[in-house]
Structures are given as structure tokens and as C-alpha cells.
Amino acid sequence: MEIPTEKTEPPGESLLSIRNLKTYFHVKEGLAKAVDGVSYDIGHGETLGLVGESGCGKTVSALSILKLLDVPPAEYHSGQILFRDQDLLKMTEDQMNAIRGRSISMIFQEPMTSLNPLLSIGFQIDEVMVNHLGLSPKQARERTVELLDMVGIPLPRKRAKEYPHQLSGGMRQRIMIALALACDPELLIADEPTTALDVTIQAQILDIMLSLQERFNTSILLITHDLGVIAETAHRVAVMYAGRIVEEADVKTLFKNPLHPYTRGLLRSVPNINRIDPSARLQEISGMVPNLCRLPRGCAFYNRCDLREERCRSEKPGLYCVENGHYVRCWLHQTRE
Ligand SMILES: Nc1ncnc2c1ncn2[C@@H]1O[C@H](COP(=O)(O)OP(=O)(O)OP(=O)(O)O)[C@@H](O)[C@H]1O
Ligand SMILES: [Mg+2]
């Protein structure tokens, strides 16, 4: 039985408010509940870090925002994705196309999947602005050159004429950022934007994202495995496990006082938020993530938890608010409403 402690408060000042989102996949084995009742908010100019082990539903929750999953096998089962108080899940494909790349844009983990190898990078960035902002090709190219310069591409006018394969991984990732920022989005979704890059380039790319956020007050959903990246860039952090948020807090609180046994496991290696090794990764926790088609009756983390009690096996914990803005889905932290 689920205790009704899920976040239900109205979105308030949030730019994006996800409420009880359920995104499932119809697979041979049955119904894989990849995102199983996720709620989070992102305020104007805020960065929300989304962390969790591989397969916990981070990318699926991000792709749901832009409705980029193939339906079927995917199904946007229920919930709300309120963007400026409008529910994206109710929008038509035409309405979504007006939003994608314009108000909400996404940097994908593998830049080659979203760059067309047959078109010059300049043309691809120009095109977004011609389509969404109604600029003339000439105006668009001027702005493309500015954008490339802003993301640290040397000789931008010349580089604009090149094709994706002529650029290094780090350069392509910068192009992706330029492309994602071309229309001045209100929300930028960055899915492992720096994971494939070496540490120096990672730092440069993050700096670029942060300075752009400062300049344009962009909201960012940042998905990463990298604790150093989270510590340096996120304002709030949400930890996902088996399709649900198990803990959410502002970044300092989460590092200083992680409460969910899963979060504690992930952060075991991090003694101090101010001294995080930039290459620190989430710790391995022994045991297996549950099968999303056969989620346990009680807490999804039960089989791996050091602190489990009998009720954890049979009853699902709610998401409890332990202090202002700090939520934990664990019976050990049950609070009265
Ligand atoms: N097209 C699909 N068909 C069936 N299952 C899918 C599909 N896409 C994703 N899934 C499943 O949904 C679950 C969540 O996947 P998701 O890609 O969101 O994980 P993630 O948290 O982003 O992991 P990673 O850290 O490895 O990127 C996984 O179990 C995955 O196998
Ligand atoms: Mg992913």
C-alpha cells in the first residue's frame, strides 16, 4: 500500500514540473516500468542533477519530456509534464515540434546520433534558427558564427563549413551545445554531456554551460554519473532507483547528509563535497537492480539494503519530507504528515 506522501504541491515558480510520470515499455517479458511515478521540479535558472545507476530511468525520463520515445514499444502511461503550466503529454506532434529545439533542447550523450553527417555543421545550426526563429539564412549564419565562437570553437566561420566527421569528440560536443542553445531555450536537457570526453575538455564544456546559464538564466536538467560534475554544477539533486526518485535535496544537503541507504552507498567514496575528485564516479553497490517487469512488492532497494526491515519487503515506502526540500523514500525516515 502506498502512503500518499508523493509530492503534490502546485508547481509555483517552476519552469518544469513533472508529476507522477509513468513511462513504460511493452517488451516480450511484459511491461517494463522504466519510469514509475517520477515527480520533480526545475526552477528558472536552476540546475537539477539527476543521478543513479545505469538503467534506472534517467534517459527515459528525459526523453519523455520531449516525447522522443517510439510509441510503441514505449507508452506514456500517465502523469503530467507541465512546462510553463502546459502539459506536454497532452500536446500534439506539431505543438511538440514547435517546442523541441526552441524552448526545450537536449544535448545527447553521443553527439553523432543527433548531427547529420551529410550536412555541414554550420548549415545544421543555421537551419534550426531559420525554422524556429524565422531568420534569413544570412542572419542565421552570422548568429551561428557567434554561437560557435561562444562555445570555444576557433576560426568559427571556417569551421562552420566543415562536416561532423572532420571534428574531434570534444569539438562535436561543443557543436551540440551551440545547436542546443541556438534558439535560447528556457530548458536545456544535458544527458551525460561530458562523459565521453577527457577531463580537461569536460571542465571547459561545463564552464561553457554554466556561463551560458548565467547569461540567459537557462534551466538545466543535468544527467550524469559523475559526482564531481554534480557537485560543481547542480543546485538540487534527485537520485533515481528502479524508475523512481528515492532522494532529493539541494546539493549541499545531499552530499553532507544523504539519508537513503542507496544514496549513502553511492556517495560512500565522497568524504567532502569540497574535495571531490573530478573523476569520482558513483560507487558500485553489490547486488542487482530489480527487473523492471517484476518490481518487488515493497521497497525496490530491499534486496540490496543493509538496513532493511520486515515491512520494507511487503510495503512500499512513500517519499517523506524530512526537512524543507529534502525528500527520502525510505521507511527509516517516515515522517508524519
Ligand atoms: N526502447 C526500449 N525498449 C525497452 N526497454 C527500454 C527501451 N529504452 C529503455 N529501456 C529500458 O528502460 C530502463 C531505463 O533506461 P534508461 O536508458 O532510462 O536508463 P539510464 O538511467 O539512462 O541508464 P544509463 O545510465 O545507462 O544511461 C532500462 O531498463 C532500459 O533497458
Ligand atoms: Mg541514460
mmCIF file of N, CA and C and ligand atoms in Angstrom, residues 23-27 32-35 50-63 69-70 72-74 109 191-192 223-225 240 243 289-292, ligand 1:
data_model
loop_
_atom_site.group_PDB
_atom_site.id
_atom_site.type_symbol
_atom_site.label_atom_id
_atom_site.label_comp_id
_atom_site.label_asym_id
_atom_site.label_seq_id
_atom_site.Cartn_x
_atom_site.Cartn_y
_atom_site.Cartn_z
ATOM 1 N N THR A 23 6.365 6.093 -17.471
ATOM 2 C CA THR A 23 6.666 5.738 -18.852
ATOM 3 C C THR A 23 7.061 4.269 -18.879
ATOM 4 N N TYR A 24 6.296 3.485 -19.607
ATOM 5 C CA TYR A 24 6.504 2.040 -19.628
ATOM 6 C C TYR A 24 6.935 1.587 -21.016
ATOM 7 N N PHE A 25 7.528 0.387 -21.067
ATOM 8 C CA PHE A 25 7.839 -0.232 -22.356
ATOM 9 C C PHE A 25 7.138 -1.573 -22.446
ATOM 10 N N HIS A 26 6.481 -1.795 -23.566
ATOM 11 C CA HIS A 26 5.877 -3.112 -23.793
ATOM 12 C C HIS A 26 6.968 -3.993 -24.389
ATOM 13 N N VAL A 27 7.453 -4.914 -23.602
ATOM 14 C CA VAL A 27 8.531 -5.808 -24.055
ATOM 15 C C VAL A 27 8.017 -7.248 -23.995
ATOM 16 N N ALA A 32 7.726 -3.192 -18.872
ATOM 17 C CA ALA A 32 8.902 -2.718 -18.126
ATOM 18 C C ALA A 32 8.614 -1.310 -17.637
ATOM 19 N N LYS A 33 8.546 -1.157 -16.314
ATOM 20 C CA LYS A 33 8.206 0.143 -15.748
ATOM 21 C C LYS A 33 9.476 0.977 -15.582
ATOM 22 N N ALA A 34 9.943 1.539 -16.701
ATOM 23 C CA ALA A 34 11.223 2.247 -16.711
ATOM 24 C C ALA A 34 11.156 3.526 -15.873
ATOM 25 N N VAL A 35 10.046 4.235 -15.962
ATOM 26 C CA VAL A 35 9.816 5.414 -15.119
ATOM 27 C C VAL A 35 8.476 5.166 -14.438
ATOM 28 N N LEU A 50 20.415 14.786 -12.083
ATOM 29 C CA LEU A 50 19.696 13.516 -11.954
ATOM 30 C C LEU A 50 20.745 12.408 -11.987
ATOM 31 N N VAL A 51 20.819 11.652 -10.903
ATOM 32 C CA VAL A 51 21.842 10.595 -10.828
ATOM 33 C C VAL A 51 21.196 9.253 -10.508
ATOM 34 N N GLY A 52 21.993 8.211 -10.690
ATOM 35 C CA GLY A 52 21.515 6.864 -10.408
ATOM 36 C C GLY A 52 22.196 5.885 -11.337
ATOM 37 N N GLU A 53 22.187 4.630 -10.947
ATOM 38 C CA GLU A 53 22.873 3.602 -11.723
ATOM 39 C C GLU A 53 22.298 3.453 -13.129
ATOM 40 N N SER A 54 23.088 2.815 -13.967
ATOM 41 C CA SER A 54 22.670 2.534 -15.319
ATOM 42 C C SER A 54 21.335 1.777 -15.323
ATOM 43 N N GLY A 55 20.424 2.217 -16.146
ATOM 44 C CA GLY A 55 19.142 1.518 -16.288
ATOM 45 C C GLY A 55 18.067 1.971 -15.321
ATOM 46 N N CYS A 56 18.345 3.007 -14.513
ATOM 47 C CA CYS A 56 17.332 3.400 -13.510
ATOM 48 C C CYS A 56 16.255 4.315 -14.100
ATOM 49 N N GLY A 57 16.423 4.736 -15.346
ATOM 50 C CA GLY A 57 15.347 5.503 -15.986
ATOM 51 C C GLY A 57 15.644 6.975 -16.211
ATOM 52 N N LYS A 58 16.909 7.372 -16.102
ATOM 53 C CA LYS A 58 17.250 8.789 -16.256
ATOM 54 C C LYS A 58 16.960 9.257 -17.690
ATOM 55 N N THR A 59 17.514 8.533 -18.654
ATOM 56 C CA THR A 59 17.342 8.946 -20.045
ATOM 57 C C THR A 59 15.879 8.849 -20.463
ATOM 58 N N VAL A 60 15.201 7.787 -20.043
ATOM 59 C CA VAL A 60 13.794 7.640 -20.422
ATOM 60 C C VAL A 60 12.972 8.801 -19.866
ATOM 61 N N SER A 61 13.290 9.231 -18.638
ATOM 62 C CA SER A 61 12.519 10.358 -18.100
ATOM 63 C C SER A 61 12.815 11.631 -18.895
ATOM 64 N N ALA A 62 14.068 11.792 -19.328
ATOM 65 C CA ALA A 62 14.419 12.983 -20.120
ATOM 66 C C ALA A 62 13.767 12.935 -21.502
ATOM 67 N N LEU A 63 13.817 11.770 -22.144
ATOM 68 C CA LEU A 63 13.230 11.660 -23.487
ATOM 69 C C LEU A 63 11.709 11.808 -23.432
ATOM 70 N N LEU A 69 10.425 9.199 -27.487
ATOM 71 C CA LEU A 69 10.473 7.733 -27.492
ATOM 72 C C LEU A 69 9.530 7.187 -28.562
ATOM 73 N N ASP A 70 9.855 6.014 -29.081
ATOM 74 C CA ASP A 70 8.968 5.381 -30.053
ATOM 75 C C ASP A 70 7.792 4.744 -29.327
ATOM 76 N N PRO A 72 4.462 2.432 -30.017
ATOM 77 C CA PRO A 72 5.139 1.576 -29.067
ATOM 78 C C PRO A 72 6.591 1.349 -29.496
ATOM 79 N N PRO A 73 7.451 0.720 -28.750
ATOM 80 C CA PRO A 73 7.175 -0.025 -27.524
ATOM 81 C C PRO A 73 6.891 0.853 -26.294
ATOM 82 N N ALA A 74 7.254 2.152 -26.387
ATOM 83 C CA ALA A 74 7.045 2.982 -25.186
ATOM 84 C C ALA A 74 5.565 3.340 -25.049
ATOM 85 N N GLN A 109 24.047 12.155 -25.260
ATOM 86 C CA GLN A 109 25.341 11.607 -24.847
ATOM 87 C C GLN A 109 26.269 11.412 -26.049
ATOM 88 N N ASP A 191 22.175 15.146 -21.247
ATOM 89 C CA ASP A 191 22.262 13.741 -20.828
ATOM 90 C C ASP A 191 23.712 13.291 -20.956
ATOM 91 N N GLU A 192 24.400 13.170 -19.858
ATOM 92 C CA GLU A 192 25.811 12.785 -19.835
ATOM 93 C C GLU A 192 26.609 13.614 -20.847
ATOM 94 N N ILE A 223 21.958 15.167 -16.459
ATOM 95 C CA ILE A 223 22.017 13.744 -16.127
ATOM 96 C C ILE A 223 23.472 13.310 -16.185
ATOM 97 N N THR A 224 23.955 12.727 -15.128
ATOM 98 C CA THR A 224 25.364 12.322 -15.142
ATOM 99 C C THR A 224 25.650 11.236 -14.113
ATOM 100 N N HIS A 225 26.721 10.490 -14.375
ATOM 101 C CA HIS A 225 27.204 9.525 -13.393
ATOM 102 C C HIS A 225 28.267 10.173 -12.523
ATOM 103 N N MET A 240 17.768 8.594 -8.594
ATOM 104 C CA MET A 240 16.768 7.636 -9.083
ATOM 105 C C MET A 240 17.193 6.213 -8.814
ATOM 106 N N GLY A 243 13.416 3.369 -11.543
ATOM 107 C CA GLY A 243 12.288 4.116 -12.090
ATOM 108 C C GLY A 243 11.629 5.109 -11.151
ATOM 109 N N VAL A 289 20.068 -4.569 -9.710
ATOM 110 C CA VAL A 289 18.869 -3.734 -9.838
ATOM 111 C C VAL A 289 17.704 -4.680 -10.152
ATOM 112 N N PRO A 290 16.533 -4.469 -9.579
ATOM 113 C CA PRO A 290 15.435 -5.399 -9.862
ATOM 114 C C PRO A 290 14.972 -5.339 -11.316
ATOM 115 N N ASN A 291 14.388 -6.434 -11.767
ATOM 116 C CA ASN A 291 13.817 -6.493 -13.103
ATOM 117 C C ASN A 291 12.606 -5.555 -13.158
ATOM 118 N N LEU A 292 12.631 -4.642 -14.150
ATOM 119 C CA LEU A 292 11.590 -3.612 -14.201
ATOM 120 C C LEU A 292 10.221 -4.179 -14.571
HETATM 121 N N1 LIG B 1 13.255 1.195 -26.323
HETATM 122 C C1 LIG B 1 13.235 0.475 -25.193
HETATM 123 N N2 LIG B 1 12.602 -0.705 -25.128
HETATM 124 C C2 LIG B 1 12.562 -1.414 -23.991
HETATM 125 N N3 LIG B 1 13.163 -1.041 -22.842
HETATM 126 C C3 LIG B 1 13.826 0.122 -22.847
HETATM 127 C C4 LIG B 1 13.909 0.940 -24.013
HETATM 128 N N4 LIG B 1 14.635 2.048 -23.723
HETATM 129 C C5 LIG B 1 14.990 1.908 -22.415
HETATM 130 N N5 LIG B 1 14.512 0.780 -21.900
HETATM 131 C C6 LIG B 1 14.683 0.296 -20.537
HETATM 132 O O1 LIG B 1 14.314 1.312 -19.624
HETATM 133 C C7 LIG B 1 15.161 1.276 -18.489
HETATM 134 C C8 LIG B 1 15.706 2.655 -18.210
HETATM 135 O O2 LIG B 1 16.612 3.007 -19.234
HETATM 136 P P1 LIG B 1 17.374 4.398 -19.300
HETATM 137 O O3 LIG B 1 18.020 4.468 -20.631
HETATM 138 O O4 LIG B 1 16.451 5.481 -18.932
HETATM 139 O O5 LIG B 1 18.448 4.225 -18.167
HETATM 140 P P2 LIG B 1 19.530 5.295 -17.668
HETATM 141 O O6 LIG B 1 19.242 5.567 -16.236
HETATM 142 O O7 LIG B 1 19.571 6.438 -18.591
HETATM 143 O O8 LIG B 1 20.864 4.439 -17.748
HETATM 144 P P3 LIG B 1 22.361 4.872 -18.221
HETATM 145 O O9 LIG B 1 22.995 5.452 -17.000
HETATM 146 O O10 LIG B 1 22.988 3.578 -18.610
HETATM 147 O O11 LIG B 1 22.251 5.828 -19.364
HETATM 148 C C9 LIG B 1 16.248 0.254 -18.780
HETATM 149 O O12 LIG B 1 15.941 -0.938 -18.103
HETATM 150 C C10 LIG B 1 16.157 0.048 -20.253
HETATM 151 O O13 LIG B 1 16.507 -1.270 -20.591
#
